[in-house]
Coordinates of C-alpha atoms in Angstrom, one line a residue:
M232 CA 47.4 2.2 6.7
K233 CA 46.6 5.7 5.4
Y234 CA 45.8 8.6 7.7
E235 CA 42.2 8.8 6.6
E236 CA 41.7 5.1 7.2
I237 CA 43.1 5.3 10.7
I238 CA 41.0 8.3 11.6
R239 CA 37.9 6.6 10.2
D240 CA 38.5 3.4 12.2
L241 CA 39.0 5.5 15.4
K242 CA 35.7 7.4 14.8
N243 CA 33.9 4.1 14.3
K244 CA 35.6 2.8 17.5
V245 CA 37.6 0.1 15.6
Y246 CA 40.7 0.1 17.8
H247 CA 44.0 -1.8 17.3
P248 CA 46.4 -2.9 20.0
I249 CA 49.5 -1.1 18.6
Y250 CA 49.9 2.1 16.6
F251 CA 53.4 2.9 15.3
L252 CA 53.3 6.4 13.8
M253 CA 56.6 7.5 12.2
G254 CA 58.0 9.9 9.6
E255 CA 59.2 13.4 8.9
E256 CA 55.8 15.1 8.9
S257 CA 54.8 15.6 12.6
Y258 CA 51.3 17.0 11.8
F259 CA 49.6 13.7 10.9
I260 CA 51.3 11.9 13.8
D261 CA 50.0 14.6 16.2
Q262 CA 46.5 14.5 14.7
I263 CA 46.2 10.7 15.2
T264 CA 47.7 10.8 18.7
N265 CA 45.5 13.8 19.8
Y266 CA 42.4 12.0 18.6
I267 CA 43.2 8.8 20.6
D268 CA 44.2 11.0 23.6
A269 CA 40.9 12.9 23.5
Q270 CA 38.3 10.4 22.3
V271 CA 39.0 6.8 23.3
L272 CA 38.5 7.3 27.0
D273 CA 36.2 9.7 28.9
E274 CA 37.6 12.0 31.5
A275 CA 36.7 9.7 34.4
E276 CA 38.3 6.7 32.7
K277 CA 41.5 8.6 31.9
E278 CA 42.5 8.9 35.5
F279 CA 43.3 5.2 35.8
N280 CA 43.7 4.1 32.2
Q281 CA 45.7 6.6 30.3
T282 CA 49.5 6.9 30.5
V283 CA 51.8 9.3 28.6
V284 CA 55.5 8.8 28.7
Y285 CA 58.5 10.1 26.7
G286 CA 61.1 8.1 24.9
R287 CA 64.0 9.8 26.7
D288 CA 62.6 9.0 30.1
T289 CA 61.6 5.4 29.7
N290 CA 62.7 2.1 28.1
V291 CA 61.0 -0.6 26.1
M292 CA 60.6 -3.1 29.0
D293 CA 58.8 -0.5 31.1
V294 CA 56.5 0.4 28.1
I295 CA 55.7 -3.3 27.7
S296 CA 54.9 -3.6 31.4
M297 CA 52.5 -0.6 31.2
A298 CA 50.9 -2.1 28.0
K299 CA 50.2 -5.4 29.7
R300 CA 48.1 -3.9 32.5
F301 CA 44.4 -4.4 32.2
P302 CA 41.9 -1.5 32.3
M303 CA 40.1 -0.5 35.5
M304 CA 36.4 0.2 35.1
A305 CA 36.8 0.7 31.4
N306 CA 37.0 -1.3 28.2
H307 CA 40.4 0.0 27.2
Q308 CA 43.6 1.6 28.5
V309 CA 45.7 3.9 26.4
V310 CA 49.5 4.2 26.6
I311 CA 51.1 6.9 24.5
V312 CA 54.9 7.0 24.0
K313 CA 55.9 10.5 22.8
E314 CA 59.3 11.1 21.2
A315 CA 59.6 7.3 20.7
Q316 CA 62.5 7.9 18.4
H317 CA 64.7 8.3 21.5
L318 CA 63.8 4.8 22.8
K319 CA 66.8 2.5 22.9
K320 CA 66.6 -1.1 21.7
I321 CA 63.2 -0.7 20.0
E322 CA 63.5 -4.2 18.6
D323 CA 63.0 -5.5 22.2
L324 CA 59.3 -4.7 21.6
E325 CA 59.0 -7.7 19.3
S326 CA 57.8 -10.1 22.0
Y327 CA 54.9 -7.8 22.8
V328 CA 54.1 -7.2 19.1
N329 CA 53.6 -10.9 18.7
Q330 CA 51.2 -11.1 21.7
P331 CA 49.7 -7.7 22.4
V332 CA 46.9 -7.1 25.0
N333 CA 43.8 -6.4 22.9
S334 CA 42.3 -4.0 25.6
T335 CA 45.4 -1.7 25.3
L336 CA 46.0 1.0 22.7
L337 CA 49.8 1.4 22.6
V338 CA 50.7 4.4 20.6
F339 CA 54.3 5.2 19.5
C340 CA 55.1 8.7 18.2
Y341 CA 58.3 8.0 16.3
K342 CA 58.9 11.5 14.8
Y343 CA 61.3 12.8 12.1
K344 CA 62.7 9.4 11.2
T345 CA 61.5 5.9 10.2
L346 CA 62.4 2.4 11.1
D347 CA 64.7 0.4 8.8
K348 CA 62.3 -1.5 6.5
R349 CA 64.9 -4.1 5.7
K350 CA 64.9 -5.4 9.3
A351 CA 62.9 -8.4 10.4
F352 CA 61.4 -6.4 13.3
T353 CA 60.0 -3.7 11.0
K354 CA 58.5 -6.3 8.6
N355 CA 56.9 -8.2 11.5
L356 CA 55.6 -4.9 13.0
G357 CA 54.0 -4.1 9.6
K358 CA 52.0 -7.4 9.8
K359 CA 50.9 -7.2 13.4
A360 CA 50.3 -3.5 14.1
V361 CA 49.0 -0.3 12.5
V362 CA 52.1 1.3 11.0
F363 CA 51.7 4.7 9.5
T364 CA 54.5 6.6 7.7
S365 CA 53.9 10.4 7.7
Q366 CA 55.7 11.9 4.8
K367 CA 56.5 15.6 4.2
M368 CA 54.2 17.1 1.5
R369 CA 55.7 18.5 -1.6
D370 CA 55.3 22.2 -2.2
Y371 CA 52.9 21.7 -5.1
Q372 CA 50.6 19.6 -2.9
I373 CA 50.1 22.3 -0.3
P374 CA 47.4 24.5 -2.1
D375 CA 45.2 21.4 -2.5
W376 CA 45.8 20.4 1.1
I377 CA 44.7 23.9 2.2
S378 CA 41.6 23.8 0.1
G379 CA 40.7 20.4 1.5
Y380 CA 41.4 21.4 5.1
L381 CA 39.0 24.3 4.8
K382 CA 36.4 22.4 2.7
D383 CA 36.2 19.7 5.5
R384 CA 35.3 22.5 7.8
Q385 CA 32.8 24.1 5.4
Y386 CA 34.9 27.1 4.4
K387 CA 35.7 28.3 0.9
I388 CA 38.9 29.6 -0.6
G389 CA 40.0 30.4 -4.1
P390 CA 43.1 29.2 -5.9
A391 CA 44.9 32.7 -5.7
A392 CA 44.4 32.7 -1.9
T393 CA 45.7 29.1 -1.5
K394 CA 48.7 29.9 -3.7
L395 CA 49.4 33.0 -1.6
L396 CA 49.2 31.0 1.7
S397 CA 51.4 28.2 0.4
E398 CA 54.1 30.6 -0.9
Y399 CA 54.2 32.4 2.4
L400 CA 53.8 29.6 4.9
G401 CA 55.8 26.9 3.1
N402 CA 55.0 23.2 3.7
D403 CA 54.9 23.1 7.5
L404 CA 51.4 21.7 8.1
N405 CA 51.3 22.6 11.8
K406 CA 52.1 26.2 11.0
I407 CA 49.6 26.3 8.1
S408 CA 46.8 24.7 10.1
N409 CA 47.3 27.2 13.0
E410 CA 46.9 30.1 10.6
L411 CA 43.9 28.6 9.0
D412 CA 42.3 27.9 12.4
K413 CA 42.8 31.6 13.2
L414 CA 41.2 32.6 9.9
M415 CA 38.1 30.4 10.5
I416 CA 37.5 32.2 13.8
L417 CA 37.4 35.5 12.1
V418 CA 35.6 34.6 8.8
D419 CA 32.0 33.6 8.4
R420 CA 31.5 30.2 6.6
Q421 CA 29.5 32.0 3.9
T422 CA 32.4 34.3 3.0
E423 CA 35.1 33.0 0.6
I424 CA 38.6 33.5 2.0
T425 CA 40.4 35.9 -0.4
P426 CA 43.9 37.4 -0.6
Q427 CA 42.5 40.6 0.9
I428 CA 41.2 38.7 4.0
I429 CA 44.5 36.9 4.3
E430 CA 46.4 40.2 4.2
S431 CA 44.2 41.7 6.8
N432 CA 44.4 38.8 9.3
I433 CA 47.7 37.0 8.7
G434 CA 50.0 39.8 7.8
I435 CA 50.9 38.6 4.3
S436 CA 50.9 41.4 1.8
K437 CA 48.6 40.4 -1.2
D438 CA 50.7 42.8 -3.4
F439 CA 54.2 42.2 -2.2
N440 CA 55.0 38.5 -2.0
V441 CA 56.9 35.9 -4.0
F442 CA 53.7 34.8 -5.8
E443 CA 53.2 38.4 -7.1
L444 CA 56.9 38.7 -7.9
Q445 CA 56.5 35.6 -10.2
N446 CA 53.5 37.2 -11.8
A447 CA 55.3 40.4 -12.4
L448 CA 58.3 38.7 -13.9
G449 CA 56.1 36.4 -16.0
K450 CA 54.4 39.5 -17.5
K451 CA 57.7 41.4 -17.8
D452 CA 56.2 44.1 -15.6
V453 CA 59.4 45.9 -14.7
Y454 CA 57.8 48.5 -12.5
K455 CA 55.8 46.0 -10.4
A456 CA 58.8 43.6 -10.0
N457 CA 61.0 46.4 -8.8
Q458 CA 58.4 47.6 -6.3
I459 CA 58.2 44.1 -4.9
I460 CA 62.0 43.7 -4.7
N461 CA 62.4 47.1 -3.0
Y462 CA 59.8 45.9 -0.4
F463 CA 61.7 42.6 0.0
T464 CA 65.0 44.3 0.5
S465 CA 63.6 46.6 3.1
N466 CA 62.3 43.6 5.1
T467 CA 64.8 40.7 4.5
K468 CA 63.8 38.8 7.7
A469 CA 60.3 38.3 6.3
H470 CA 61.6 37.7 2.8
P471 CA 64.9 35.9 3.0
F472 CA 66.9 35.7 -0.3
V473 CA 67.2 31.9 -0.1
L474 CA 63.4 31.5 -0.2
T475 CA 63.1 34.0 -3.1
I476 CA 65.7 32.1 -5.1
S477 CA 64.1 28.7 -4.3
S478 CA 60.6 29.9 -5.4
L479 CA 62.0 31.5 -8.6
Y480 CA 63.9 28.4 -9.5
T481 CA 60.7 26.3 -9.2
Y482 CA 58.8 28.9 -11.2
F483 CA 61.2 29.1 -14.1
S484 CA 61.7 25.3 -14.2
K485 CA 58.0 25.0 -14.8
I486 CA 58.2 27.6 -17.6
M487 CA 60.9 25.5 -19.2
Q488 CA 58.8 22.4 -18.8
F489 CA 55.8 24.2 -20.4
H490 CA 57.9 24.9 -23.5
Y491 CA 58.4 21.2 -24.1
L492 CA 54.9 19.9 -23.4
K493 CA 53.4 18.4 -26.5
D494 CA 49.8 18.9 -25.2
K495 CA 49.1 22.5 -24.3
N496 CA 45.5 21.8 -23.2
E497 CA 44.7 23.5 -19.9
R498 CA 44.1 20.3 -18.0
S499 CA 47.2 18.5 -19.4
V500 CA 49.4 21.5 -18.6
A501 CA 48.0 21.7 -15.0
A502 CA 48.6 18.0 -14.5
A503 CA 52.2 18.2 -15.9
L504 CA 53.2 21.3 -14.0
K505 CA 51.3 20.3 -10.9
V506 CA 49.5 23.6 -10.6
H507 CA 45.8 24.6 -10.4
P508 CA 44.2 25.0 -13.9
F509 CA 43.5 28.6 -12.8
F510 CA 47.3 29.4 -13.2
V511 CA 47.9 27.8 -16.6
K512 CA 47.2 31.1 -18.4
D513 CA 50.0 32.8 -16.4
Y514 CA 52.5 30.1 -17.6
K515 CA 51.4 30.7 -21.2
I516 CA 52.1 34.4 -20.8
A517 CA 55.4 33.8 -19.2
A518 CA 56.5 31.3 -21.9
A519 CA 55.7 33.9 -24.5
H520 CA 58.1 36.3 -22.8
Y521 CA 60.9 33.8 -22.1
S522 CA 62.2 31.5 -24.7
P523 CA 63.8 28.2 -23.7
G524 CA 67.2 29.8 -24.2
K525 CA 66.3 32.7 -22.0
V526 CA 64.9 30.4 -19.3
A527 CA 68.1 28.4 -19.4
R528 CA 70.2 31.6 -18.8
I529 CA 67.8 32.6 -15.9
I530 CA 68.2 29.2 -14.2
S531 CA 72.0 29.7 -14.6
Y532 CA 71.7 33.1 -12.9
L533 CA 69.7 31.6 -10.1
R534 CA 72.4 29.0 -9.4
E535 CA 75.1 31.7 -9.6
Y536 CA 73.3 34.0 -7.2
D537 CA 72.5 31.2 -4.8
L538 CA 76.2 30.5 -4.6
K539 CA 77.0 34.3 -4.2
S540 CA 74.5 34.4 -1.2
K541 CA 76.7 31.7 0.4
G542 CA 79.9 33.7 -0.1
V543 CA 81.1 32.2 -3.3
N544 CA 82.7 34.8 -5.6
N545 CA 81.1 37.5 -3.4
A546 CA 83.2 39.7 -1.2
S547 CA 80.7 42.2 0.2
A548 CA 77.4 42.3 -1.6
S549 CA 74.4 42.0 0.8
D550 CA 71.4 39.8 0.1
G551 CA 69.4 42.9 -0.8
E552 CA 71.9 44.0 -3.4
L553 CA 72.1 40.4 -4.8
T554 CA 68.3 40.3 -5.1
K555 CA 68.2 43.6 -7.1
E556 CA 71.0 42.4 -9.4
L557 CA 69.4 39.1 -10.0
I558 CA 66.0 40.6 -10.9
Y559 CA 67.6 43.1 -13.2
K560 CA 69.3 40.3 -15.1
I561 CA 66.1 38.2 -15.3
L562 CA 64.1 41.2 -16.7
H563 CA 66.8 42.5 -19.1

């Protein structure tokens, strides 16, 4: 099942005997588990009917024994197995999967890995239980996720602000949601969240970040690009070279892709590059400054300097010095 389907069923009090939540992205696993933890039973019912155990400290047979108990003075009992990826002999659960207790909600939080889909146990589990695989979001999906997260809570944010947040916070949804929750405490629902508001409340500079560096390079604004790089090199902990290189590699790869698109219509470009239509004009400007040949050389530079940052053909240059060299080569 999809995340939205599971949450909708839970809100409608449509409960299932077994929830097996697995995958690399812990955020969605935590959200489903937290909802079950908070909403299925009231506080009085939880005392006798809610159990939380950890995979390292228990075993499958004990979990089955807990799940087979019947609720006391309640319609359901909840058993949550956190860190279930540490449970040994998970396949021993099969007997319970085939005959679960309908009054129990047995929840497995199997984080950062998945079951082998080729095994008979996994196939059977998929037929008998709610199985949810929580996958890491791609970087290009993060701005839309931020917009949706805020929209669901009746807050507004523009594409430039979502881009700024995604560039700075990466694709860790727990980290992003924590920062957004802080913003929502400070900002009125009628006020659109802007880069200025983000700068004031999260500590991200709206003028000196990777997003603005891309803009400066795309426009061949030498002065602005050097300003940003000087800022980065004076604060390498907040702006590590490896993240700068990764971001620039993605950016110039999209410029190369833009050159070879047959349809340069705004919507078509946005769909192909997986960006908001608001940013298509920036890629058009960048493509005018960087021919396919130049982009190919820049991508070669990025690979070269990525290796240098790891010590290959580099005896003594610091990350700051490598950053300045790289940006000079890109611009000139």
